[in-house]
mmCIF file of C-alpha atoms and ligand atoms in Angstrom:
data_model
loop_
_atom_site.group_PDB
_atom_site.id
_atom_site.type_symbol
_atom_site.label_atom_id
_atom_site.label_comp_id
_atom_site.label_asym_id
_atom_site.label_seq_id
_atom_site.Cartn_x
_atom_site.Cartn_y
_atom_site.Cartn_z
ATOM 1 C CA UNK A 1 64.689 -81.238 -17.800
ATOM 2 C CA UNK A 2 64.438 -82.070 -21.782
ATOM 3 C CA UNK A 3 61.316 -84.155 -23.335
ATOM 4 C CA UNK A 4 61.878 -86.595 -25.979
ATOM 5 C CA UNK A 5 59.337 -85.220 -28.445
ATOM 6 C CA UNK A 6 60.972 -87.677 -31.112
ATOM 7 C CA UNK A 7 58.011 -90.196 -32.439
ATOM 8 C CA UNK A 8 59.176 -93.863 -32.215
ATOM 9 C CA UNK A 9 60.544 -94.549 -35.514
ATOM 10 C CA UNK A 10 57.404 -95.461 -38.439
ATOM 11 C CA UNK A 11 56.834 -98.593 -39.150
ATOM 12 C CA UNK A 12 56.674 -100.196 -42.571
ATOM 13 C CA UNK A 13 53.018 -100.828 -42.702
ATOM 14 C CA UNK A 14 51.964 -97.171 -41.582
ATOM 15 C CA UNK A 15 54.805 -95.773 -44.078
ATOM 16 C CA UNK A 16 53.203 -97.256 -46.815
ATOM 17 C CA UNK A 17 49.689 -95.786 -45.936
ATOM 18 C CA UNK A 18 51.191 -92.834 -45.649
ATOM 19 C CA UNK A 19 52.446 -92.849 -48.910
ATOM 20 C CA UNK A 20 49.353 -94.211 -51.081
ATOM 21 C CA UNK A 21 47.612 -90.952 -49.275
ATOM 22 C CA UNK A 22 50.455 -89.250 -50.663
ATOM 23 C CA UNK A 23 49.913 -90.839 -54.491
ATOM 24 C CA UNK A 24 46.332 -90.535 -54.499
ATOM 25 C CA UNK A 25 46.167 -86.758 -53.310
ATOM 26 C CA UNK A 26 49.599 -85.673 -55.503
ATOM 27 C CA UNK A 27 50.815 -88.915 -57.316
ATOM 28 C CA UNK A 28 53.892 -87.777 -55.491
ATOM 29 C CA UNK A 29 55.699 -91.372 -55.533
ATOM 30 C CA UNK A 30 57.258 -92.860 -52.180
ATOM 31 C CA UNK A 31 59.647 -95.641 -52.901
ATOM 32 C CA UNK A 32 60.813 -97.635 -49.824
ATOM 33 C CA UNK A 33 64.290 -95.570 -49.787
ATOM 34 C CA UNK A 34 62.361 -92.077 -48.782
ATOM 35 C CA UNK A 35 61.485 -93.125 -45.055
ATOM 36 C CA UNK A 36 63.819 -90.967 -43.840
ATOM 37 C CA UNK A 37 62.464 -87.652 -46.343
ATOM 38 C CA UNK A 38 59.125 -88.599 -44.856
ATOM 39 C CA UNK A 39 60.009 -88.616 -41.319
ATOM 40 C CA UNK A 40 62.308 -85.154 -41.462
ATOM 41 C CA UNK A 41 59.721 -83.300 -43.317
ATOM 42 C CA UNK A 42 56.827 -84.308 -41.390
ATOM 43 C CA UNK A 43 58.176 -84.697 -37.928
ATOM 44 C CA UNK A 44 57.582 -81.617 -36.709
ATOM 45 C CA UNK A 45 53.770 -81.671 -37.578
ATOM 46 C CA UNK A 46 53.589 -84.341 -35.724
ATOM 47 C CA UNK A 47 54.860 -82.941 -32.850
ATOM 48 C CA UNK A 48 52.952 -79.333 -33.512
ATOM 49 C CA UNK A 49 49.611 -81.669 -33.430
ATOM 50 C CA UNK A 50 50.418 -83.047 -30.086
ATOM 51 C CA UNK A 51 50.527 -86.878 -31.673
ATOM 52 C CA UNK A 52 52.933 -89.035 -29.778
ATOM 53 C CA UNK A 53 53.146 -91.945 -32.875
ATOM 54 C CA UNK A 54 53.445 -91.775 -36.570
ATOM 55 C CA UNK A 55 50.170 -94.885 -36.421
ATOM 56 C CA UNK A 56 48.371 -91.828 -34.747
ATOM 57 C CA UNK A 57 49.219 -89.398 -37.761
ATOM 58 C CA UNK A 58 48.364 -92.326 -39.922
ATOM 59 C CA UNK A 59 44.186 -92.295 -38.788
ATOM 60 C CA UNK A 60 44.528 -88.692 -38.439
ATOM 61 C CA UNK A 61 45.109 -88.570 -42.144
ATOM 62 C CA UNK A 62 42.592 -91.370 -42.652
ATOM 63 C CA UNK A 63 39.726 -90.269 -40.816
ATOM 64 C CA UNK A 64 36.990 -88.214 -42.604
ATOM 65 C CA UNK A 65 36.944 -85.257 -40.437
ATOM 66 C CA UNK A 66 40.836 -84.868 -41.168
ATOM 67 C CA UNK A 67 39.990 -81.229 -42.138
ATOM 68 C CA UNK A 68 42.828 -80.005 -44.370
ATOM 69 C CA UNK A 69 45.766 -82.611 -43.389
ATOM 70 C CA UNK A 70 46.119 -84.299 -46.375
ATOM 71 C CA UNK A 71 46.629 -80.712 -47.909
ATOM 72 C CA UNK A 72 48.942 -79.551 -44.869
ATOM 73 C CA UNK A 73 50.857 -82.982 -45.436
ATOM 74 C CA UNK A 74 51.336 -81.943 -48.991
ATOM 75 C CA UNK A 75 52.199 -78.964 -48.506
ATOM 76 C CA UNK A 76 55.222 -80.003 -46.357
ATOM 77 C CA UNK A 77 55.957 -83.144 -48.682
ATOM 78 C CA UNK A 78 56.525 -80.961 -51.966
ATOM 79 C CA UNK A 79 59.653 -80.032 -52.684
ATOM 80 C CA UNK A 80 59.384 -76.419 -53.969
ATOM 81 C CA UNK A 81 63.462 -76.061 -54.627
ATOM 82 C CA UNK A 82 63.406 -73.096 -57.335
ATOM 83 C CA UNK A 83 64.897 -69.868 -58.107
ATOM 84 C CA UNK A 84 64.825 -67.175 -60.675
ATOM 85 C CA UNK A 85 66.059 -68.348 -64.429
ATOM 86 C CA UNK A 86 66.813 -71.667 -63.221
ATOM 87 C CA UNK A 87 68.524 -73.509 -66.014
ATOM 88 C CA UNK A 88 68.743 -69.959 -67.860
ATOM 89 C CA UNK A 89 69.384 -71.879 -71.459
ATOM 90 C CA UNK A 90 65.439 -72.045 -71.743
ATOM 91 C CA UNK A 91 64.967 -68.581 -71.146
ATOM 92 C CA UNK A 92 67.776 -67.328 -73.452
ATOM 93 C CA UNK A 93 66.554 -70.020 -76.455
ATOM 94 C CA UNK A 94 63.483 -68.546 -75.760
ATOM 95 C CA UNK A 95 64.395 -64.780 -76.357
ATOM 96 C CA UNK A 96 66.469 -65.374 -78.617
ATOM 97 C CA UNK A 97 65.802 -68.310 -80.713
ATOM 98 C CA UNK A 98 61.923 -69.722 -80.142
ATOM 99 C CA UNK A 99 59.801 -67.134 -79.728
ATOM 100 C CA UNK A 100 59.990 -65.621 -83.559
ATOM 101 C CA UNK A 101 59.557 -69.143 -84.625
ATOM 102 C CA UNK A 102 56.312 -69.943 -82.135
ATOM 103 C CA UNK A 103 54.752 -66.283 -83.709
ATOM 104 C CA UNK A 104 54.685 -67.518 -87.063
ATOM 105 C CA UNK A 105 53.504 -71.178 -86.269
ATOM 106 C CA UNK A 106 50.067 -69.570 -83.808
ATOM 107 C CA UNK A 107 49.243 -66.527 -85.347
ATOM 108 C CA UNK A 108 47.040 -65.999 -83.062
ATOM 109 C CA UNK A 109 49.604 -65.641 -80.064
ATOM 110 C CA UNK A 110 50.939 -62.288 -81.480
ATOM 111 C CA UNK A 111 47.760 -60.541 -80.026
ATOM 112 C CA UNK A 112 47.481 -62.916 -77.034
ATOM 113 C CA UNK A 113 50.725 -65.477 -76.319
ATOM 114 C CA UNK A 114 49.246 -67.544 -73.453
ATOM 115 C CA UNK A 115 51.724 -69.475 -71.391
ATOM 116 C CA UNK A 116 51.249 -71.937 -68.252
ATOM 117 C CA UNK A 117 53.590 -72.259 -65.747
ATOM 118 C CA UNK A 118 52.556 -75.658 -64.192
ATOM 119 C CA UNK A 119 54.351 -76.115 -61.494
ATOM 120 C CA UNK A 120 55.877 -72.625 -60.407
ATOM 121 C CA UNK A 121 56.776 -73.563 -56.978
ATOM 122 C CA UNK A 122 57.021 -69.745 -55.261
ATOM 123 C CA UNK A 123 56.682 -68.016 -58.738
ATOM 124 C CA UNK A 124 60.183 -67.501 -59.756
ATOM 125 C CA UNK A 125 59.887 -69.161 -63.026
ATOM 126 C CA UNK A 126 56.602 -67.438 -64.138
ATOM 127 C CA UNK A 127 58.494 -64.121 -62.816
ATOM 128 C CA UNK A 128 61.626 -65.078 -65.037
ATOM 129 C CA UNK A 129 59.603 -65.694 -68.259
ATOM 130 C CA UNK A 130 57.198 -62.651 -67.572
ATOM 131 C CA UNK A 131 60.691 -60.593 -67.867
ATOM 132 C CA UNK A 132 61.573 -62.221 -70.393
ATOM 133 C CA UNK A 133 58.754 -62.246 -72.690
ATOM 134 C CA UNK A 134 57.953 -58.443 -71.754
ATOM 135 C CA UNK A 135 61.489 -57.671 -72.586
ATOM 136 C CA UNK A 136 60.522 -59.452 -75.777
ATOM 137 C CA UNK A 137 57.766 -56.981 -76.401
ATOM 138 C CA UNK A 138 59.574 -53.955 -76.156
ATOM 139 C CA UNK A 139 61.956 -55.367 -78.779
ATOM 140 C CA UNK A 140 59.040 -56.090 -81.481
ATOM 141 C CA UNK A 141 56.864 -53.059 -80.786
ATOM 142 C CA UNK A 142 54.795 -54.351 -77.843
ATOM 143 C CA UNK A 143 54.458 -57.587 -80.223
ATOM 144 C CA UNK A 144 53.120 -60.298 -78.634
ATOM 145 C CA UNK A 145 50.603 -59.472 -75.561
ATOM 146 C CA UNK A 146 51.022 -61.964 -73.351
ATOM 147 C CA UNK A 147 49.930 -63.558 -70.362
ATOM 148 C CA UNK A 148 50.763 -66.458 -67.738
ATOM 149 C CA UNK A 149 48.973 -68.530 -65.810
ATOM 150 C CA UNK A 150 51.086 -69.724 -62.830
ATOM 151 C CA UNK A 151 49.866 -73.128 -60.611
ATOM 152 C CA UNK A 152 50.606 -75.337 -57.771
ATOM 153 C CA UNK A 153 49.834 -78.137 -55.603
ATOM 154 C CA UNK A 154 51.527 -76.396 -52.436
ATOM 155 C CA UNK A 155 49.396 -73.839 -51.171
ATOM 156 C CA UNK A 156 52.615 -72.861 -49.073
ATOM 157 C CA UNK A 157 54.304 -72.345 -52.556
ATOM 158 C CA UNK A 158 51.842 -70.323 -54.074
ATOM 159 C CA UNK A 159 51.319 -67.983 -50.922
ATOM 160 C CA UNK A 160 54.685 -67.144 -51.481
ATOM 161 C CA UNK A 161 54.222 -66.321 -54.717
ATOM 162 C CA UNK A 162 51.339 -64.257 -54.449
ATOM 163 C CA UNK A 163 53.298 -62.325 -51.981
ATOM 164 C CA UNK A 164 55.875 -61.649 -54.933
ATOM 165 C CA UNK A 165 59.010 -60.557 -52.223
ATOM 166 C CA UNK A 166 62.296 -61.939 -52.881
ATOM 167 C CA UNK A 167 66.036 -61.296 -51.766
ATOM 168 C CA UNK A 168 67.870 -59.434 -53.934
ATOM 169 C CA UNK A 169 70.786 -61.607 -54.049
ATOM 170 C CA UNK A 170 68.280 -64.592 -55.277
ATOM 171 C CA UNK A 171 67.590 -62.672 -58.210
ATOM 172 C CA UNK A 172 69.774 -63.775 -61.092
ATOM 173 C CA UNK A 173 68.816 -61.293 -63.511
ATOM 174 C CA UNK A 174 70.906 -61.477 -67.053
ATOM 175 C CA UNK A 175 70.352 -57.682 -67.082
ATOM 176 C CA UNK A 176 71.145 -55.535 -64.124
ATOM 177 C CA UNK A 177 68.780 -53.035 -65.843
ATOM 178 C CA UNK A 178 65.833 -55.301 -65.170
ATOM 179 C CA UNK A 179 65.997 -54.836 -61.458
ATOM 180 C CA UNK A 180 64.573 -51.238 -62.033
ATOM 181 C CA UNK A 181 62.164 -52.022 -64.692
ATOM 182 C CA UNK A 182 60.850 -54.959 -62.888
ATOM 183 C CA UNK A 183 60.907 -54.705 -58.729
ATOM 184 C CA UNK A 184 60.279 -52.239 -56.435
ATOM 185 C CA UNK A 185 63.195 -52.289 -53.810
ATOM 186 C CA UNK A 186 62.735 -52.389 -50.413
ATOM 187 C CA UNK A 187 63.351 -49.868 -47.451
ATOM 188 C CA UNK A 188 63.582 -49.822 -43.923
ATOM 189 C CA UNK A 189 63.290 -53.283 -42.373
ATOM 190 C CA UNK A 190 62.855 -54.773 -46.252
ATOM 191 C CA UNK A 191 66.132 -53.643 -47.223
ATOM 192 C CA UNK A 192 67.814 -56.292 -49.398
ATOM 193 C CA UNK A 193 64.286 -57.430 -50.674
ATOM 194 C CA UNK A 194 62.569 -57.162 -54.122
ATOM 195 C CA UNK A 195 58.588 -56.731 -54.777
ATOM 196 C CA UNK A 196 57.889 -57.778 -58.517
ATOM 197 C CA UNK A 197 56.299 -54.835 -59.813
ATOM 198 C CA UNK A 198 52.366 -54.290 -60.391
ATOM 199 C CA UNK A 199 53.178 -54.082 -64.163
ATOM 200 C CA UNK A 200 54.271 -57.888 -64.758
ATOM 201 C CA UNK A 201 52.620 -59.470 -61.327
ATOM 202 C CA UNK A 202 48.430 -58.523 -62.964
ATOM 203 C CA UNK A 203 49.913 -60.106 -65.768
ATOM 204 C CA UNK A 204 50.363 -63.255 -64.313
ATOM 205 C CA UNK A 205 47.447 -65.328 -62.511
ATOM 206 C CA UNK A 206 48.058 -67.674 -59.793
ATOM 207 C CA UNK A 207 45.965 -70.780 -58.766
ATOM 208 C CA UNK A 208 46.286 -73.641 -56.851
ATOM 209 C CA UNK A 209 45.588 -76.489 -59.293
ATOM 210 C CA UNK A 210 46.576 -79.994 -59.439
ATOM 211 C CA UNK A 211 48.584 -81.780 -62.000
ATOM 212 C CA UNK A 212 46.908 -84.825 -61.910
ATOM 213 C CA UNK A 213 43.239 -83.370 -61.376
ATOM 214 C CA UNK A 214 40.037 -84.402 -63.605
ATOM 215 C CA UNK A 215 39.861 -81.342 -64.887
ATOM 216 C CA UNK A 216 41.948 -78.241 -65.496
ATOM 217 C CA UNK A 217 40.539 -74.762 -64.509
ATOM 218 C CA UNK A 218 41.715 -73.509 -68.480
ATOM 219 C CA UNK A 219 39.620 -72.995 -71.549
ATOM 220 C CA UNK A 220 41.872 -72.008 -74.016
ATOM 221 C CA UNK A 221 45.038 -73.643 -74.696
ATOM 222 C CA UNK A 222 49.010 -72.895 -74.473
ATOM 223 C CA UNK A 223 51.534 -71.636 -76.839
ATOM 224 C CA UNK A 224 54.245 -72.374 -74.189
ATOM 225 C CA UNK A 225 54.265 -74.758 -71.031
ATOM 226 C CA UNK A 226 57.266 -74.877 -68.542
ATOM 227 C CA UNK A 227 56.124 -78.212 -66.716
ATOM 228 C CA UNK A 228 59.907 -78.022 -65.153
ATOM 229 C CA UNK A 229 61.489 -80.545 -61.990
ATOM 230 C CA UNK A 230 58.544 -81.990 -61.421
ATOM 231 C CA UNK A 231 57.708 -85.095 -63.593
ATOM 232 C CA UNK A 232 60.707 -86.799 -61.727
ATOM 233 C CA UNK A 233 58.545 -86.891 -58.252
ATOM 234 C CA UNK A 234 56.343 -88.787 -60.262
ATOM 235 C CA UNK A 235 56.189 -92.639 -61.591
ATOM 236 C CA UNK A 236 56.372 -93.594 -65.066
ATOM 237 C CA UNK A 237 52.447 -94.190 -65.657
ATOM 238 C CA UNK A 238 51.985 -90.819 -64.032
ATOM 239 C CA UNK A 239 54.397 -89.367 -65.864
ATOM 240 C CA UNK A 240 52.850 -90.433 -69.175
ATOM 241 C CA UNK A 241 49.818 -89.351 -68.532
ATOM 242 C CA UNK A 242 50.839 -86.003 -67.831
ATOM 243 C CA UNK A 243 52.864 -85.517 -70.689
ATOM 244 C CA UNK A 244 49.783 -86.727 -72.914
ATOM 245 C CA UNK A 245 47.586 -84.020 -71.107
ATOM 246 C CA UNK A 246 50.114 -81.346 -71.481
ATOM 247 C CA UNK A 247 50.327 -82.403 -74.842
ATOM 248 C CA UNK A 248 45.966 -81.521 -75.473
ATOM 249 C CA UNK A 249 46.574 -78.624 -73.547
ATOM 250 C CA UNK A 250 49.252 -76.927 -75.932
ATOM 251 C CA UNK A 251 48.412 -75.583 -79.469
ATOM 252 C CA UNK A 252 49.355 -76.702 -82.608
ATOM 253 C CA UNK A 253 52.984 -75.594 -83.383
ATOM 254 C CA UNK A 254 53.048 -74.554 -79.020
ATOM 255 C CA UNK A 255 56.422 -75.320 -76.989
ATOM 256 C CA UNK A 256 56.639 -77.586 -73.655
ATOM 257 C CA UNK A 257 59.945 -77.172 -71.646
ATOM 258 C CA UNK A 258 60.884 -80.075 -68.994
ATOM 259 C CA UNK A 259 63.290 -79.246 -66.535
ATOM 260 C CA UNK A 260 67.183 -80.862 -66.985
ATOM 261 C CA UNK A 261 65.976 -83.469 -64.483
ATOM 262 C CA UNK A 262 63.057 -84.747 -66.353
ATOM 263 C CA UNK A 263 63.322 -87.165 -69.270
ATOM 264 C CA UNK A 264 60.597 -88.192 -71.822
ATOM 265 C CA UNK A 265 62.952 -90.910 -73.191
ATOM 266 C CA UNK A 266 60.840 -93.906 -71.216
ATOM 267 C CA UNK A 267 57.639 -92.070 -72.614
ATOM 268 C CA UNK A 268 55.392 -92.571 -75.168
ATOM 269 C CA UNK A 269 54.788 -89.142 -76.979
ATOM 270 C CA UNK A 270 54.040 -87.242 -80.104
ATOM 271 C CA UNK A 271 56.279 -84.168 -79.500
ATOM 272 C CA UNK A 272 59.102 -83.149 -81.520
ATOM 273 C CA UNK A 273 61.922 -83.035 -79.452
ATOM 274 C CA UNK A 274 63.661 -79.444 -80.369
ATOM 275 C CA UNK A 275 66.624 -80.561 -77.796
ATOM 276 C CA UNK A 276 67.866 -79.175 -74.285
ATOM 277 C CA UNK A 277 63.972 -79.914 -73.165
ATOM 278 C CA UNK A 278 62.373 -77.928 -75.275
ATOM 279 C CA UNK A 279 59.292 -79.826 -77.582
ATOM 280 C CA UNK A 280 57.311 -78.717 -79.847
ATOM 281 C CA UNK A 281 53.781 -79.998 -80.611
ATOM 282 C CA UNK A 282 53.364 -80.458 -84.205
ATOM 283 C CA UNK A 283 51.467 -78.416 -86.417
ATOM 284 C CA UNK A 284 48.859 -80.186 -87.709
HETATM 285 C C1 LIG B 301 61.061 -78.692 -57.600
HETATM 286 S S1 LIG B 301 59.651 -77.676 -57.793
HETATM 287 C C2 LIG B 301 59.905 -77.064 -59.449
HETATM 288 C C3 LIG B 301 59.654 -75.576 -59.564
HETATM 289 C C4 LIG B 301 59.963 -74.964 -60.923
HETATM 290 N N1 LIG B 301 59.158 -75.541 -61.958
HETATM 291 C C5 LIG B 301 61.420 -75.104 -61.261
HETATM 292 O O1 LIG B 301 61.781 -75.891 -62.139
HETATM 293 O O2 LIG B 301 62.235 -74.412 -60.621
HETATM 294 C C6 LIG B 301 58.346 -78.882 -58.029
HETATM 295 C C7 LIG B 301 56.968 -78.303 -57.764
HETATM 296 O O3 LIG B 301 55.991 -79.237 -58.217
HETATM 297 C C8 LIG B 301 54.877 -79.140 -57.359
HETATM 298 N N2 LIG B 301 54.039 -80.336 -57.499
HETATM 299 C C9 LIG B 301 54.283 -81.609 -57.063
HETATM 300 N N3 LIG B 301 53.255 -82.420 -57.366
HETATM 301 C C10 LIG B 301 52.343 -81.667 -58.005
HETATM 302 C C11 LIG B 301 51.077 -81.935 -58.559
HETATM 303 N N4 LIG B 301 50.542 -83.158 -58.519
HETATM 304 N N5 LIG B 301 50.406 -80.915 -59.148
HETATM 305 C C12 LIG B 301 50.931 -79.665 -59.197
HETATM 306 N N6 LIG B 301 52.144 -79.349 -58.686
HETATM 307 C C13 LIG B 301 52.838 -80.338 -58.095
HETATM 308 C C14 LIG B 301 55.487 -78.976 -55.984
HETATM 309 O O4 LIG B 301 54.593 -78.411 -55.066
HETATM 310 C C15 LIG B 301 56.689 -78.060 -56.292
HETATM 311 O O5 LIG B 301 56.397 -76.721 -56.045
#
């Protein structure tokens, strides 16, 4: 005998609820044409919470002793798609073309270059620029310290990064060296798996924090931001208002990098736009 465990299909009016939860917890932005993301990516939560109709998930999420469902729901709405140097032209610009540059402009960056990774996903990208920039140091005489703080929304995400274990084929290092100097490789029944080493992981600090939330956990600000693939789940209001706070958050002469799938062209601004998604806040 089989069960149908497949909820009757949403309707519009409980779709849309769904998604202002989803805007007011995330600004995550629903248009009419993602019914069908919704429904695959929270189907089976449904189903794991014994609800027979997606009206029933709909006061679930409404009613005050939800618990953590809004952050569950989150947590499977996110799309965390990431890997290690994604778009590997801002990590070789970086290296090789930025990072001389972003000493002179902060001085003070040479003893402590502080860098936010704002939307890390399951840490690859903070991994990739902690290589990076280390790899950086040992070229200049340990010249700049550095450090990187590493956030999410998805708790999911950032459990995964905390863990730190990757395949070895995900990888993507430039320099096969690197593997050696940077990950601990697995035995036994972790075979094929990497563990970022100690050395680079206490140098980066994870925390969930949101985006779009009154206040950041920081007080100091940025020489670098990667704020990458993730202003494009967002609408344009949202989106300028992020960009504006990233802006306050960076330091005078610091670098923001957008991922190839965000655009600041609709936005109002005041960075310099140093091309490929790479700004610069100015100086003064
Ligand atoms: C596609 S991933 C991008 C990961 C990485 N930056 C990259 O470019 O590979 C987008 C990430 O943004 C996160 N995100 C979405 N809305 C957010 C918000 N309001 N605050 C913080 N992170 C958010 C998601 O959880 C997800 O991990």
């Amino acid at each position: 005998m089989t069960i149908d465990i497949t909820p009757a299909p949403i309707n519009a009016k409980t779709y849309q609820q769904i998604c202002q939860l989803i805007f007011a917890h995330s600004r995550i932005h629903l248009g009419p044409a993602r019914q069908g993301l919704l429904t695959s990516r929270l189907g089976s939560r449904l189903h794991h919470l014994g609800l027979a109709s997606w009206d029933d998930y709909g006061k679930l999420l409404r009613d005050r002793d939800h618990g953590d469902e809004i952050e569950t729901m989150l947590d499977l709405i996110a799309t965390n798609h990431t890997q290690f140097f994604r778009e590997p032209s801002h990590f070789q610009r970086l290296a090789e073309e930025l990072l001389d540059p972003l000493l002179l402009d902060c001085p003070d960056a040479r003893r402590d270059l502080r860098c936010w990774s704002a939307a890390t996903a399951s840490g690859e990208e903070a991994y990739s620029l902690a290589m990076v920039l280390s790899e950086f140091a040992i070229r200049h005489g340990g010249i700049p310290e550095w450090s990187i703080e590493a956030s999410d929304l998805s708790r999911k995400a950032l459990q995964r990064a905390r863990a730190a274990i990757y395949n070895r084929d995900a990888l993507h290092l430039p320099d096969p060296d690197w593997l050696a100097r940077y990950f601990q490789r697995g035995t036994g029944p972790y075979e094929g798996q990497c563990k970022v080493k100690a050395a680079i992981k206490d140098k980066i600090r994870l925390r969930r924090v949101n985006l779009f939330q009154e206040n950041y956990p920081f007080s100091r600000l940025f020489h670098l931001i990667f704020c990458r693939n993730v202003l494009i789940y967002f609408d344009l209001d949202s989106q300028g208002q992020l960009i504006e706070r990233l802006h306050s958050m960076l330091a005078p002469g610091g670098l923001l990098v957008i991922g190839h799938s965000d655009s600041l062209v609709h936005l109002r601004h005041d960075f310099i736009s140093l091309a490929g998604g790479i700004y610069r806040r100015s100086s003064s």
